[in-house]
Protein backbone atom coordinates (compact mmCIF):
# COMPACT_ATOMS: atom_id res chain seq x y z
CA UNK A 1 0.00 0.00 0.00
CA UNK A 2 1.39 3.38 -1.04
CA UNK A 3 0.00 6.75 0.03
CA UNK A 4 -0.18 9.09 -2.98
CA UNK A 5 -0.54 12.86 -3.01
CA UNK A 6 -1.19 14.75 -6.23
CA UNK A 7 -2.34 18.23 -7.15
CA UNK A 8 -5.19 19.50 -9.31
CA UNK A 9 -5.62 23.24 -9.78
CA UNK A 10 -4.05 23.98 -6.40
CA UNK A 11 -6.03 21.31 -4.54
CA UNK A 12 -4.22 18.38 -2.95
CA UNK A 13 -5.75 15.00 -3.69
CA UNK A 14 -5.16 12.06 -1.36
CA UNK A 15 -5.04 8.56 -2.81
CA UNK A 16 -3.94 5.02 -1.99
CA UNK A 17 -2.21 2.81 -4.55
CA UNK A 18 -2.30 -0.96 -3.98
CA UNK A 19 -0.79 -3.53 -6.33
CA UNK A 20 -1.42 -7.29 -6.49
CA UNK A 21 2.21 -7.92 -7.51
CA UNK A 22 5.39 -6.07 -8.45
CA UNK A 23 5.01 -6.77 -12.17
CA UNK A 24 2.95 -5.11 -14.92
CA UNK A 25 -0.81 -5.08 -14.39
CA UNK A 26 -4.00 -3.24 -15.26
CA UNK A 27 -5.03 -0.44 -12.90
CA UNK A 28 -8.50 0.56 -11.72
CA UNK A 29 -9.11 4.13 -10.55
CA UNK A 30 -11.74 3.91 -7.77
CA UNK A 31 -14.02 6.91 -7.10
CA UNK A 32 -16.26 7.22 -4.04
CA UNK A 33 -19.68 8.81 -3.81
CA UNK A 34 -21.35 11.93 -2.41
CA UNK A 35 -20.47 12.54 1.32
CA UNK A 36 -18.26 9.44 1.20
CA UNK A 37 -14.53 8.74 0.94
CA UNK A 38 -12.01 6.21 -0.39
CA UNK A 39 -12.05 4.09 2.80
CA UNK A 40 -15.72 3.14 3.11
CA UNK A 41 -16.24 -0.64 3.61
CA UNK A 42 -18.07 -1.22 0.31
CA UNK A 43 -15.36 0.68 -1.60
CA UNK A 44 -12.63 -1.32 0.13
CA UNK A 45 -14.47 -4.54 -0.71
CA UNK A 46 -14.82 -3.58 -4.38
CA UNK A 47 -11.13 -2.65 -4.58
CA UNK A 48 -10.13 -5.93 -2.97
CA UNK A 49 -12.07 -7.84 -5.64
CA UNK A 50 -10.25 -5.85 -8.32
CA UNK A 51 -6.86 -6.82 -6.90
CA UNK A 52 -7.97 -10.44 -6.63
CA UNK A 53 -8.59 -10.23 -10.38
CA UNK A 54 -4.97 -9.14 -10.87
CA UNK A 55 -5.50 -5.36 -11.10
CA UNK A 56 -3.84 -2.60 -9.14
CA UNK A 57 -6.21 -0.10 -7.53
CA UNK A 58 -5.91 3.64 -7.00
CA UNK A 59 -8.54 4.81 -4.51
CA UNK A 60 -8.96 8.58 -4.51
CA UNK A 61 -10.59 11.14 -2.22
CA UNK A 62 -12.16 13.81 -4.40
CA UNK A 63 -12.59 17.56 -3.77
CA UNK A 64 -14.16 18.34 -0.39
CA UNK A 65 -14.19 14.73 0.77
CA UNK A 66 -12.00 12.47 2.88
CA UNK A 67 -8.40 13.60 3.19
CA UNK A 68 -8.32 15.73 0.05
CA UNK A 69 -8.46 19.53 -0.06
CA UNK A 70 -11.46 21.73 -0.62
CA UNK A 71 -14.71 21.93 1.34
CA UNK A 72 -17.84 19.84 0.89
CA UNK A 73 -19.96 22.96 0.43
CA UNK A 74 -17.91 24.15 -2.54
CA UNK A 75 -17.54 20.89 -4.45
CA UNK A 76 -19.19 20.50 -7.86
CA UNK A 77 -19.33 17.87 -10.58
CA UNK A 78 -16.90 19.96 -12.63
CA UNK A 79 -14.37 19.96 -9.78
CA UNK A 80 -14.72 16.20 -9.33
CA UNK A 81 -14.34 15.69 -13.06
CA UNK A 82 -11.22 17.88 -13.13
CA UNK A 83 -9.82 15.83 -10.23
CA UNK A 84 -10.53 12.62 -12.13
CA UNK A 85 -8.76 13.85 -15.25
CA UNK A 86 -5.71 14.68 -13.10
CA UNK A 87 -5.80 11.18 -11.61
CA UNK A 88 -6.03 9.65 -15.09
CA UNK A 89 -2.95 11.63 -16.14
CA UNK A 90 -1.10 10.36 -13.08
CA UNK A 91 -2.18 6.76 -13.72
CA UNK A 92 -1.03 6.92 -17.33
CA UNK A 93 2.43 8.02 -16.13
CA UNK A 94 2.92 4.81 -14.09
CA UNK A 95 5.23 2.47 -15.97
CA UNK A 96 3.65 -0.77 -14.69
CA UNK A 97 0.13 -0.03 -15.99
CA UNK A 98 -0.96 -2.15 -18.97
CA UNK A 99 -4.65 -1.16 -19.10
CA UNK A 100 -6.72 1.51 -17.40
CA UNK A 101 -10.19 1.09 -15.92
CA UNK A 102 -12.47 3.53 -14.10
CA UNK A 103 -14.80 2.57 -11.28
CA UNK A 104 -17.16 4.71 -9.28
CA UNK A 105 -20.03 4.51 -6.80
CA UNK A 106 -23.07 6.80 -6.91
CA UNK A 107 -21.86 10.35 -7.72
CA UNK A 108 -18.43 8.83 -8.34
CA UNK A 109 -20.07 6.46 -10.81
CA UNK A 110 -21.59 9.41 -12.65
CA UNK A 111 -18.17 11.09 -12.82
CA UNK A 112 -16.51 7.86 -13.97
CA UNK A 113 -19.06 7.59 -16.79
CA UNK A 114 -18.42 11.20 -17.83
CA UNK A 115 -14.65 10.70 -17.78
CA UNK A 116 -14.98 7.47 -19.75
CA UNK A 117 -16.70 9.42 -22.52
CA UNK A 118 -13.76 11.84 -22.53
CA UNK A 119 -11.13 9.09 -22.75
CA UNK A 120 -12.61 6.42 -25.04
CA UNK A 121 -9.10 5.78 -26.39
CA UNK A 122 -7.38 5.25 -23.03
CA UNK A 123 -10.01 3.87 -20.63
CA UNK A 124 -10.56 0.21 -21.37
CA UNK A 125 -13.59 -0.40 -19.20
CA UNK A 126 -15.95 0.98 -16.56
CA UNK A 127 -17.21 -0.56 -13.33
CA UNK A 128 -20.20 1.51 -12.22
CA UNK A 129 -21.97 0.83 -8.93
CA UNK A 130 -25.35 2.55 -8.59
CA UNK A 131 -24.22 5.54 -10.71
CA UNK A 132 -26.17 8.68 -9.86
CA UNK A 133 -27.26 9.59 -13.38
CA UNK A 134 -30.28 11.37 -11.88
CA UNK A 135 -28.25 14.26 -10.38
CA UNK A 136 -28.13 16.45 -13.52
CA UNK A 137 -31.77 15.73 -14.35
CA UNK A 138 -32.84 16.56 -10.80
CA UNK A 139 -30.89 19.82 -10.88
CA UNK A 140 -32.65 20.83 -14.09
CA UNK A 141 -36.05 19.87 -12.66
CA UNK A 142 -35.49 21.50 -9.25
CA UNK A 143 -34.85 18.52 -6.99
CA UNK A 144 -31.82 17.51 -4.90
CA UNK A 145 -32.11 14.59 -2.47
CA UNK A 146 -35.75 15.41 -1.83
CA UNK A 147 -35.15 19.16 -1.42
CA UNK A 148 -37.10 21.19 -3.93
CA UNK A 149 -36.00 24.50 -5.44
CA UNK A 150 -36.77 26.75 -8.40
CA UNK A 151 -34.33 25.61 -11.15
CA UNK A 152 -34.54 29.04 -12.80
CA UNK A 153 -33.72 30.81 -9.54
CA UNK A 154 -31.12 28.61 -7.88
CA UNK A 155 -30.60 29.43 -4.18
CA UNK A 156 -27.18 30.54 -2.94
CA UNK A 157 -27.04 27.37 -0.85
CA UNK A 158 -29.15 24.34 -0.12
CA UNK A 159 -29.16 21.98 2.84
CA UNK A 160 -28.97 18.48 1.36
CA UNK A 161 -28.52 16.48 4.56
CA UNK A 162 -29.04 17.74 8.11
CA UNK A 163 -26.02 19.89 8.90
CA UNK A 164 -24.57 19.68 5.38
CA UNK A 165 -25.08 22.43 2.83
CA UNK A 166 -24.04 22.86 -0.79
CA UNK A 167 -23.35 26.06 -2.65
CA UNK A 168 -25.87 26.91 -5.32
CA UNK A 169 -22.98 26.52 -7.77
CA UNK A 170 -23.25 22.75 -7.31
CA UNK A 171 -26.76 22.91 -8.73
CA UNK A 172 -25.87 25.38 -11.49
CA UNK A 173 -23.02 23.16 -12.66
CA UNK A 174 -25.13 20.01 -12.49
CA UNK A 175 -27.78 21.63 -14.69
CA UNK A 176 -25.22 21.80 -17.52
CA UNK A 177 -24.17 18.14 -17.35
CA UNK A 178 -25.63 15.65 -19.83
CA UNK A 179 -24.66 12.00 -19.44
CA UNK A 180 -26.20 10.68 -22.64
CA UNK A 181 -23.35 11.79 -24.90
CA UNK A 182 -20.71 10.33 -22.55
CA UNK A 183 -22.53 7.00 -22.60
CA UNK A 184 -22.77 7.01 -26.39
CA UNK A 185 -19.08 7.91 -26.80
CA UNK A 186 -17.71 5.07 -24.69
CA UNK A 187 -16.93 1.95 -26.79
CA UNK A 188 -15.40 -0.21 -24.07
CA UNK A 189 -16.83 -2.84 -21.78
CA UNK A 190 -19.00 -1.80 -18.83
CA UNK A 191 -20.05 -3.62 -15.67
CA UNK A 192 -23.07 -1.90 -14.14
CA UNK A 193 -24.23 -3.06 -10.69
CA UNK A 194 -27.35 -1.74 -8.97
CA UNK A 195 -29.35 -3.01 -6.00
CA UNK A 196 -33.08 -3.28 -6.52
CA UNK A 197 -33.60 -2.08 -2.92
CA UNK A 198 -31.66 1.14 -3.56
CA UNK A 199 -33.78 3.99 -2.16
CA UNK A 200 -31.27 6.74 -3.06
CA UNK A 201 -30.54 6.33 -6.78
CA UNK A 202 -33.27 4.94 -9.07
CA UNK A 203 -32.33 1.65 -10.70
CA UNK A 204 -34.32 2.63 -13.79
CA UNK A 205 -31.52 5.01 -14.82
CA UNK A 206 -29.02 2.15 -14.75
CA UNK A 207 -31.38 -0.03 -16.78
CA UNK A 208 -31.57 2.71 -19.42
CA UNK A 209 -27.81 3.29 -19.45
CA UNK A 210 -27.20 -0.44 -19.83
CA UNK A 211 -29.30 -0.37 -23.01
CA UNK A 212 -27.28 2.54 -24.41
CA UNK A 213 -23.76 1.30 -23.68
CA UNK A 214 -22.35 -0.75 -26.54
CA UNK A 215 -20.93 -3.55 -24.37
CA UNK A 216 -22.58 -3.65 -20.96
CA UNK A 217 -23.16 -6.36 -18.39
CA UNK A 218 -25.94 -5.15 -16.12
CA UNK A 219 -26.67 -6.86 -12.82
CA UNK A 220 -29.75 -6.05 -10.75
CA UNK A 221 -28.81 -7.28 -7.29
CA UNK A 222 -31.86 -8.59 -5.40
CA UNK A 223 -32.37 -6.94 -2.01
CA UNK A 224 -29.17 -4.90 -2.29
CA UNK A 225 -29.07 -1.33 -0.97
CA UNK A 226 -27.35 1.78 -2.28
CA UNK A 227 -24.23 1.01 -0.24
CA UNK A 228 -23.91 -2.66 -1.22
CA UNK A 229 -23.93 -3.75 2.42
CA UNK A 230 -26.27 -6.74 2.14
CA UNK A 231 -24.31 -9.15 -0.07
CA UNK A 232 -20.77 -7.74 -0.39
CA UNK A 233 -19.37 -11.13 -1.40
CA UNK A 234 -21.79 -11.31 -4.32
CA UNK A 235 -20.67 -7.85 -5.43
CA UNK A 236 -17.02 -8.88 -5.13
CA UNK A 237 -17.59 -12.04 -7.17
CA UNK A 238 -19.28 -10.10 -9.98
CA UNK A 239 -16.46 -7.54 -10.12
CA UNK A 240 -13.70 -10.16 -9.91
CA UNK A 241 -15.18 -12.42 -12.58
CA UNK A 242 -15.91 -9.55 -14.98
CA UNK A 243 -12.42 -8.09 -14.65
CA UNK A 244 -10.79 -11.47 -15.18
CA UNK A 245 -12.70 -11.84 -18.44
CA UNK A 246 -11.63 -8.37 -19.57
CA UNK A 247 -7.97 -8.77 -18.67
CA UNK A 248 -7.82 -12.12 -20.44
CA UNK A 249 -8.63 -10.27 -23.67
CA UNK A 250 -5.45 -8.17 -23.40
CA UNK A 251 -5.08 -4.52 -24.36
CA UNK A 252 -3.04 -1.39 -23.75
CA UNK A 253 -3.22 2.00 -22.03
Short mmCIF file of C-alpha atoms in Angstrom, two decimals, residues 4-108:
data_model
loop_
_atom_site.label_atom_id
_atom_site.label_comp_id
_atom_site.label_asym_id
_atom_site.label_seq_id
_atom_site.Cartn_x
_atom_site.Cartn_y
_atom_site.Cartn_z
CA UNK A 4 -0.18 9.09 -2.98
CA UNK A 5 -0.54 12.86 -3.01
CA UNK A 6 -1.19 14.75 -6.23
CA UNK A 7 -2.34 18.23 -7.15
CA UNK A 8 -5.19 19.50 -9.31
CA UNK A 9 -5.62 23.24 -9.78
CA UNK A 10 -4.05 23.98 -6.40
CA UNK A 11 -6.03 21.31 -4.54
CA UNK A 12 -4.22 18.38 -2.95
CA UNK A 13 -5.75 15.00 -3.69
CA UNK A 14 -5.16 12.06 -1.36
CA UNK A 15 -5.04 8.56 -2.81
CA UNK A 16 -3.94 5.02 -1.99
CA UNK A 17 -2.21 2.81 -4.55
CA UNK A 18 -2.30 -0.96 -3.98
CA UNK A 19 -0.79 -3.53 -6.33
CA UNK A 20 -1.42 -7.29 -6.49
CA UNK A 21 2.21 -7.92 -7.51
CA UNK A 22 5.39 -6.07 -8.45
CA UNK A 23 5.01 -6.77 -12.17
CA UNK A 24 2.95 -5.11 -14.92
CA UNK A 25 -0.81 -5.08 -14.39
CA UNK A 26 -4.00 -3.24 -15.26
CA UNK A 27 -5.03 -0.44 -12.90
CA UNK A 28 -8.50 0.56 -11.72
CA UNK A 29 -9.11 4.13 -10.55
CA UNK A 30 -11.74 3.91 -7.77
CA UNK A 31 -14.02 6.91 -7.10
CA UNK A 32 -16.26 7.22 -4.04
CA UNK A 33 -19.68 8.81 -3.81
CA UNK A 34 -21.35 11.93 -2.41
CA UNK A 35 -20.47 12.54 1.32
CA UNK A 36 -18.26 9.44 1.20
CA UNK A 37 -14.53 8.74 0.94
CA UNK A 38 -12.01 6.21 -0.39
CA UNK A 39 -12.05 4.09 2.80
CA UNK A 40 -15.72 3.14 3.11
CA UNK A 41 -16.24 -0.64 3.61
CA UNK A 42 -18.07 -1.22 0.31
CA UNK A 43 -15.36 0.68 -1.60
CA UNK A 44 -12.63 -1.32 0.13
CA UNK A 45 -14.47 -4.54 -0.71
CA UNK A 46 -14.82 -3.58 -4.38
CA UNK A 47 -11.13 -2.65 -4.58
CA UNK A 48 -10.13 -5.93 -2.97
CA UNK A 49 -12.07 -7.84 -5.64
CA UNK A 50 -10.25 -5.85 -8.32
CA UNK A 51 -6.86 -6.82 -6.90
CA UNK A 52 -7.97 -10.44 -6.63
CA UNK A 53 -8.59 -10.23 -10.38
CA UNK A 54 -4.97 -9.14 -10.87
CA UNK A 55 -5.50 -5.36 -11.10
CA UNK A 56 -3.84 -2.60 -9.14
CA UNK A 57 -6.21 -0.10 -7.53
CA UNK A 58 -5.91 3.64 -7.00
CA UNK A 59 -8.54 4.81 -4.51
CA UNK A 60 -8.96 8.58 -4.51
CA UNK A 61 -10.59 11.14 -2.22
CA UNK A 62 -12.16 13.81 -4.40
CA UNK A 63 -12.59 17.56 -3.77
CA UNK A 64 -14.16 18.34 -0.39
CA UNK A 65 -14.19 14.73 0.77
CA UNK A 66 -12.00 12.47 2.88
CA UNK A 67 -8.40 13.60 3.19
CA UNK A 68 -8.32 15.73 0.05
CA UNK A 69 -8.46 19.53 -0.06
CA UNK A 70 -11.46 21.73 -0.62
CA UNK A 71 -14.71 21.93 1.34
CA UNK A 72 -17.84 19.84 0.89
CA UNK A 73 -19.96 22.96 0.43
CA UNK A 74 -17.91 24.15 -2.54
CA UNK A 75 -17.54 20.89 -4.45
CA UNK A 76 -19.19 20.50 -7.86
CA UNK A 77 -19.33 17.87 -10.58
CA UNK A 78 -16.90 19.96 -12.63
CA UNK A 79 -14.37 19.96 -9.78
CA UNK A 80 -14.72 16.20 -9.33
CA UNK A 81 -14.34 15.69 -13.06
CA UNK A 82 -11.22 17.88 -13.13
CA UNK A 83 -9.82 15.83 -10.23
CA UNK A 84 -10.53 12.62 -12.13
CA UNK A 85 -8.76 13.85 -15.25
CA UNK A 86 -5.71 14.68 -13.10
CA UNK A 87 -5.80 11.18 -11.61
CA UNK A 88 -6.03 9.65 -15.09
CA UNK A 89 -2.95 11.63 -16.14
CA UNK A 90 -1.10 10.36 -13.08
CA UNK A 91 -2.18 6.76 -13.72
CA UNK A 92 -1.03 6.92 -17.33
CA UNK A 93 2.43 8.02 -16.13
CA UNK A 94 2.92 4.81 -14.09
CA UNK A 95 5.23 2.47 -15.97
CA UNK A 96 3.65 -0.77 -14.69
CA UNK A 97 0.13 -0.03 -15.99
CA UNK A 98 -0.96 -2.15 -18.97
CA UNK A 99 -4.65 -1.16 -19.10
CA UNK A 100 -6.72 1.51 -17.40
CA UNK A 101 -10.19 1.09 -15.92
CA UNK A 102 -12.47 3.53 -14.10
CA UNK A 103 -14.80 2.57 -11.28
CA UNK A 104 -17.16 4.71 -9.28
CA UNK A 105 -20.03 4.51 -6.80
CA UNK A 106 -23.07 6.80 -6.91
CA UNK A 107 -21.86 10.35 -7.72
CA UNK A 108 -18.43 8.83 -8.34
#
